[in-house]
């Protein structure tokens, strides 16, 4: 169990940092003096990237828990 926690630490830290960066970028986009529609179009990209980062993190955690990564080390 402890080995799984160690392997999950780095992906979790990286994902949290990415999500914080993308959410911060979205907030900055909302302060840009352009039309509201353009603000949301510009801000939508970082929010989508944050969502993708969370999805990839969940997939990675599931891989680590299932031991699937051990199969890759055999090649």
Short mmCIF file of N, CA and C in Angstrom, two decimals:
data_model
loop_
_atom_site.label_atom_id
_atom_site.label_comp_id
_atom_site.label_asym_id
_atom_site.label_seq_id
_atom_site.Cartn_x
_atom_site.Cartn_y
_atom_site.Cartn_z
N UNK A 1 0.82 -1.20 0.00
CA UNK A 1 0.00 0.00 0.00
C UNK A 1 0.86 1.26 0.00
N UNK A 2 1.95 1.27 0.78
CA UNK A 2 2.82 2.44 0.86
C UNK A 2 3.47 2.77 -0.47
N UNK A 3 3.78 1.73 -1.25
CA UNK A 3 4.39 1.93 -2.55
C UNK A 3 3.44 2.66 -3.50
N UNK A 4 2.15 2.33 -3.41
CA UNK A 4 1.16 3.00 -4.26
C UNK A 4 1.06 4.49 -3.90
N UNK A 5 1.12 4.80 -2.63
CA UNK A 5 1.02 6.19 -2.20
C UNK A 5 2.20 6.99 -2.73
N UNK A 6 3.38 6.41 -2.69
CA UNK A 6 4.58 7.10 -3.20
C UNK A 6 4.46 7.35 -4.70
N UNK A 7 3.92 6.37 -5.42
CA UNK A 7 3.80 6.52 -6.87
C UNK A 7 2.70 7.51 -7.25
N UNK A 8 1.72 7.71 -6.36
CA UNK A 8 0.64 8.65 -6.66
C UNK A 8 0.97 10.08 -6.26
N UNK A 9 1.99 10.29 -5.44
CA UNK A 9 2.29 11.62 -4.93
C UNK A 9 2.65 12.60 -6.05
N UNK A 10 3.56 12.22 -6.92
CA UNK A 10 4.00 13.13 -7.98
C UNK A 10 2.88 13.50 -8.94
N UNK A 11 2.10 12.52 -9.46
CA UNK A 11 1.01 12.92 -10.35
C UNK A 11 -0.02 13.83 -9.68
N UNK A 12 -0.28 13.60 -8.40
CA UNK A 12 -1.25 14.44 -7.68
C UNK A 12 -0.71 15.87 -7.55
N UNK A 13 0.54 16.00 -7.16
CA UNK A 13 1.13 17.33 -7.00
C UNK A 13 1.15 18.08 -8.33
N UNK A 14 1.56 17.41 -9.39
CA UNK A 14 1.61 18.05 -10.71
C UNK A 14 0.21 18.45 -11.17
N UNK A 15 -0.78 17.57 -10.98
CA UNK A 15 -2.14 17.88 -11.40
C UNK A 15 -2.70 19.06 -10.61
N UNK A 16 -2.44 19.11 -9.31
CA UNK A 16 -2.93 20.23 -8.50
C UNK A 16 -2.30 21.54 -8.98
N UNK A 17 -1.00 21.51 -9.24
CA UNK A 17 -0.33 22.73 -9.73
C UNK A 17 -0.88 23.17 -11.08
N UNK A 18 -1.11 22.21 -11.98
CA UNK A 18 -1.68 22.54 -13.29
C UNK A 18 -3.07 23.14 -13.16
N UNK A 19 -3.90 22.52 -12.34
CA UNK A 19 -5.27 23.02 -12.17
C UNK A 19 -5.26 24.42 -11.57
N UNK A 20 -4.41 24.65 -10.58
CA UNK A 20 -4.31 26.00 -10.01
C UNK A 20 -3.85 27.01 -11.05
N UNK A 21 -2.90 26.62 -11.88
CA UNK A 21 -2.42 27.51 -12.94
C UNK A 21 -3.54 27.84 -13.93
N UNK A 22 -4.26 26.81 -14.37
CA UNK A 22 -5.32 27.03 -15.35
C UNK A 22 -6.47 27.83 -14.79
N UNK A 23 -6.83 27.60 -13.54
CA UNK A 23 -7.90 28.38 -12.92
C UNK A 23 -7.43 29.83 -12.75
N UNK A 24 -6.19 30.02 -12.36
CA UNK A 24 -5.64 31.37 -12.27
C UNK A 24 -5.64 32.08 -13.61
N UNK A 25 -5.28 31.34 -14.65
CA UNK A 25 -5.30 31.90 -16.00
C UNK A 25 -6.72 32.31 -16.40
N UNK A 26 -7.71 31.48 -16.02
CA UNK A 26 -9.10 31.81 -16.31
C UNK A 26 -9.50 33.11 -15.60
N UNK A 27 -9.11 33.26 -14.35
CA UNK A 27 -9.44 34.47 -13.60
C UNK A 27 -8.80 35.68 -14.26
N UNK A 28 -7.57 35.55 -14.70
CA UNK A 28 -6.90 36.66 -15.39
C UNK A 28 -7.63 36.99 -16.69
N UNK A 29 -8.09 35.97 -17.40
CA UNK A 29 -8.83 36.20 -18.65
C UNK A 29 -10.11 36.99 -18.40
N UNK A 30 -10.70 36.82 -17.25
CA UNK A 30 -11.93 37.53 -16.94
C UNK A 30 -11.68 39.02 -16.69
N UNK A 31 -10.44 39.40 -16.39
CA UNK A 31 -10.11 40.80 -16.14
C UNK A 31 -9.66 41.55 -17.40
N UNK A 32 -9.49 40.84 -18.51
CA UNK A 32 -9.06 41.47 -19.75
C UNK A 32 -10.20 42.33 -20.29
N UNK A 33 -9.92 43.58 -20.65
CA UNK A 33 -10.99 44.47 -21.12
C UNK A 33 -11.38 44.19 -22.58
N UNK A 34 -12.10 43.10 -22.79
CA UNK A 34 -12.63 42.74 -24.10
C UNK A 34 -14.09 42.35 -23.91
N UNK A 35 -14.84 42.18 -25.00
CA UNK A 35 -16.24 41.79 -24.86
C UNK A 35 -16.40 40.48 -24.06
N UNK A 36 -17.52 40.36 -23.37
CA UNK A 36 -17.77 39.23 -22.47
C UNK A 36 -17.68 37.89 -23.20
N UNK A 37 -18.19 37.83 -24.42
CA UNK A 37 -18.15 36.58 -25.18
C UNK A 37 -16.71 36.15 -25.41
N UNK A 38 -15.87 37.09 -25.77
CA UNK A 38 -14.46 36.79 -26.01
C UNK A 38 -13.76 36.37 -24.71
N UNK A 39 -14.14 36.99 -23.60
CA UNK A 39 -13.57 36.60 -22.31
C UNK A 39 -13.84 35.13 -22.02
N UNK A 40 -15.08 34.71 -22.23
CA UNK A 40 -15.42 33.33 -21.93
C UNK A 40 -14.81 32.35 -22.93
N UNK A 41 -14.67 32.77 -24.18
CA UNK A 41 -13.99 31.91 -25.15
C UNK A 41 -12.52 31.75 -24.80
N UNK A 42 -11.88 32.84 -24.40
CA UNK A 42 -10.48 32.77 -23.98
C UNK A 42 -10.33 31.99 -22.67
N UNK A 43 -11.28 32.14 -21.78
CA UNK A 43 -11.22 31.46 -20.50
C UNK A 43 -11.63 30.01 -20.56
N UNK A 44 -12.35 29.63 -21.59
CA UNK A 44 -12.82 28.26 -21.71
C UNK A 44 -11.67 27.28 -21.92
N UNK A 45 -10.67 27.69 -22.66
CA UNK A 45 -9.54 26.81 -22.97
C UNK A 45 -8.82 26.37 -21.69
N UNK A 46 -8.44 27.28 -20.79
CA UNK A 46 -7.77 26.81 -19.57
C UNK A 46 -8.68 25.95 -18.70
N UNK A 47 -9.98 26.24 -18.67
CA UNK A 47 -10.88 25.40 -17.88
C UNK A 47 -10.98 24.00 -18.47
N UNK A 48 -10.99 23.89 -19.78
CA UNK A 48 -11.01 22.57 -20.42
C UNK A 48 -9.70 21.82 -20.14
N UNK A 49 -8.59 22.53 -20.19
CA UNK A 49 -7.30 21.90 -19.89
C UNK A 49 -7.23 21.44 -18.43
N UNK A 50 -7.83 22.20 -17.52
CA UNK A 50 -7.88 21.78 -16.12
C UNK A 50 -8.71 20.51 -15.98
N UNK A 51 -9.83 20.44 -16.70
CA UNK A 51 -10.65 19.24 -16.68
C UNK A 51 -9.92 18.03 -17.23
N UNK A 52 -9.19 18.22 -18.29
CA UNK A 52 -8.41 17.12 -18.88
C UNK A 52 -7.32 16.68 -17.91
N UNK A 53 -6.69 17.62 -17.22
CA UNK A 53 -5.66 17.27 -16.24
C UNK A 53 -6.24 16.42 -15.12
N UNK A 54 -7.43 16.75 -14.66
CA UNK A 54 -8.08 15.96 -13.61
C UNK A 54 -8.43 14.57 -14.14
N UNK A 55 -8.92 14.49 -15.36
CA UNK A 55 -9.26 13.19 -15.96
C UNK A 55 -8.01 12.31 -16.07
N UNK A 56 -6.92 12.88 -16.53
CA UNK A 56 -5.68 12.12 -16.68
C UNK A 56 -5.17 11.67 -15.31
N UNK A 57 -5.31 12.52 -14.30
CA UNK A 57 -4.90 12.15 -12.95
C UNK A 57 -5.70 10.95 -12.45
N UNK A 58 -7.00 10.99 -12.66
CA UNK A 58 -7.85 9.87 -12.21
C UNK A 58 -7.44 8.59 -12.93
N UNK A 59 -7.21 8.67 -14.24
CA UNK A 59 -6.78 7.49 -15.00
C UNK A 59 -5.44 6.97 -14.48
N UNK A 60 -4.52 7.86 -14.16
CA UNK A 60 -3.21 7.45 -13.66
C UNK A 60 -3.33 6.77 -12.30
N UNK A 61 -4.16 7.31 -11.43
CA UNK A 61 -4.36 6.70 -10.12
C UNK A 61 -4.96 5.31 -10.27
N UNK A 62 -5.91 5.16 -11.19
CA UNK A 62 -6.50 3.83 -11.42
C UNK A 62 -5.46 2.86 -11.95
N UNK A 63 -4.56 3.32 -12.82
CA UNK A 63 -3.48 2.47 -13.33
C UNK A 63 -2.56 2.02 -12.21
N UNK A 64 -2.19 2.95 -11.34
CA UNK A 64 -1.29 2.62 -10.24
C UNK A 64 -1.95 1.62 -9.31
N UNK A 65 -3.21 1.84 -8.98
CA UNK A 65 -3.90 0.92 -8.06
C UNK A 65 -4.09 -0.46 -8.65
N UNK A 66 -4.28 -0.55 -9.96
CA UNK A 66 -4.51 -1.85 -10.57
C UNK A 66 -3.21 -2.61 -10.83
N UNK A 67 -2.09 -1.92 -10.70
CA UNK A 67 -0.80 -2.56 -10.94
C UNK A 67 -0.49 -2.69 -12.42
N UNK A 68 -1.22 -1.98 -13.25
CA UNK A 68 -1.05 -2.07 -14.70
C UNK A 68 0.33 -1.59 -15.13
N UNK A 69 0.90 -0.64 -14.39
CA UNK A 69 2.20 -0.10 -14.78
C UNK A 69 3.30 -1.14 -14.65
N UNK A 70 3.10 -2.15 -13.79
CA UNK A 70 4.10 -3.19 -13.64
C UNK A 70 4.24 -4.00 -14.92
N UNK A 71 3.16 -4.12 -15.68
CA UNK A 71 3.22 -4.83 -16.94
C UNK A 71 4.14 -4.13 -17.95
N UNK A 72 4.16 -2.81 -17.89
CA UNK A 72 4.98 -2.05 -18.84
C UNK A 72 6.47 -2.24 -18.57
N UNK A 73 6.84 -2.50 -17.34
CA UNK A 73 8.26 -2.64 -17.00
C UNK A 73 8.84 -3.95 -17.53
N UNK A 74 8.01 -4.87 -18.00
CA UNK A 74 8.49 -6.15 -18.52
C UNK A 74 9.02 -6.02 -19.95
N UNK A 75 8.76 -4.92 -20.61
CA UNK A 75 9.16 -4.78 -22.01
C UNK A 75 10.49 -4.09 -22.14
#
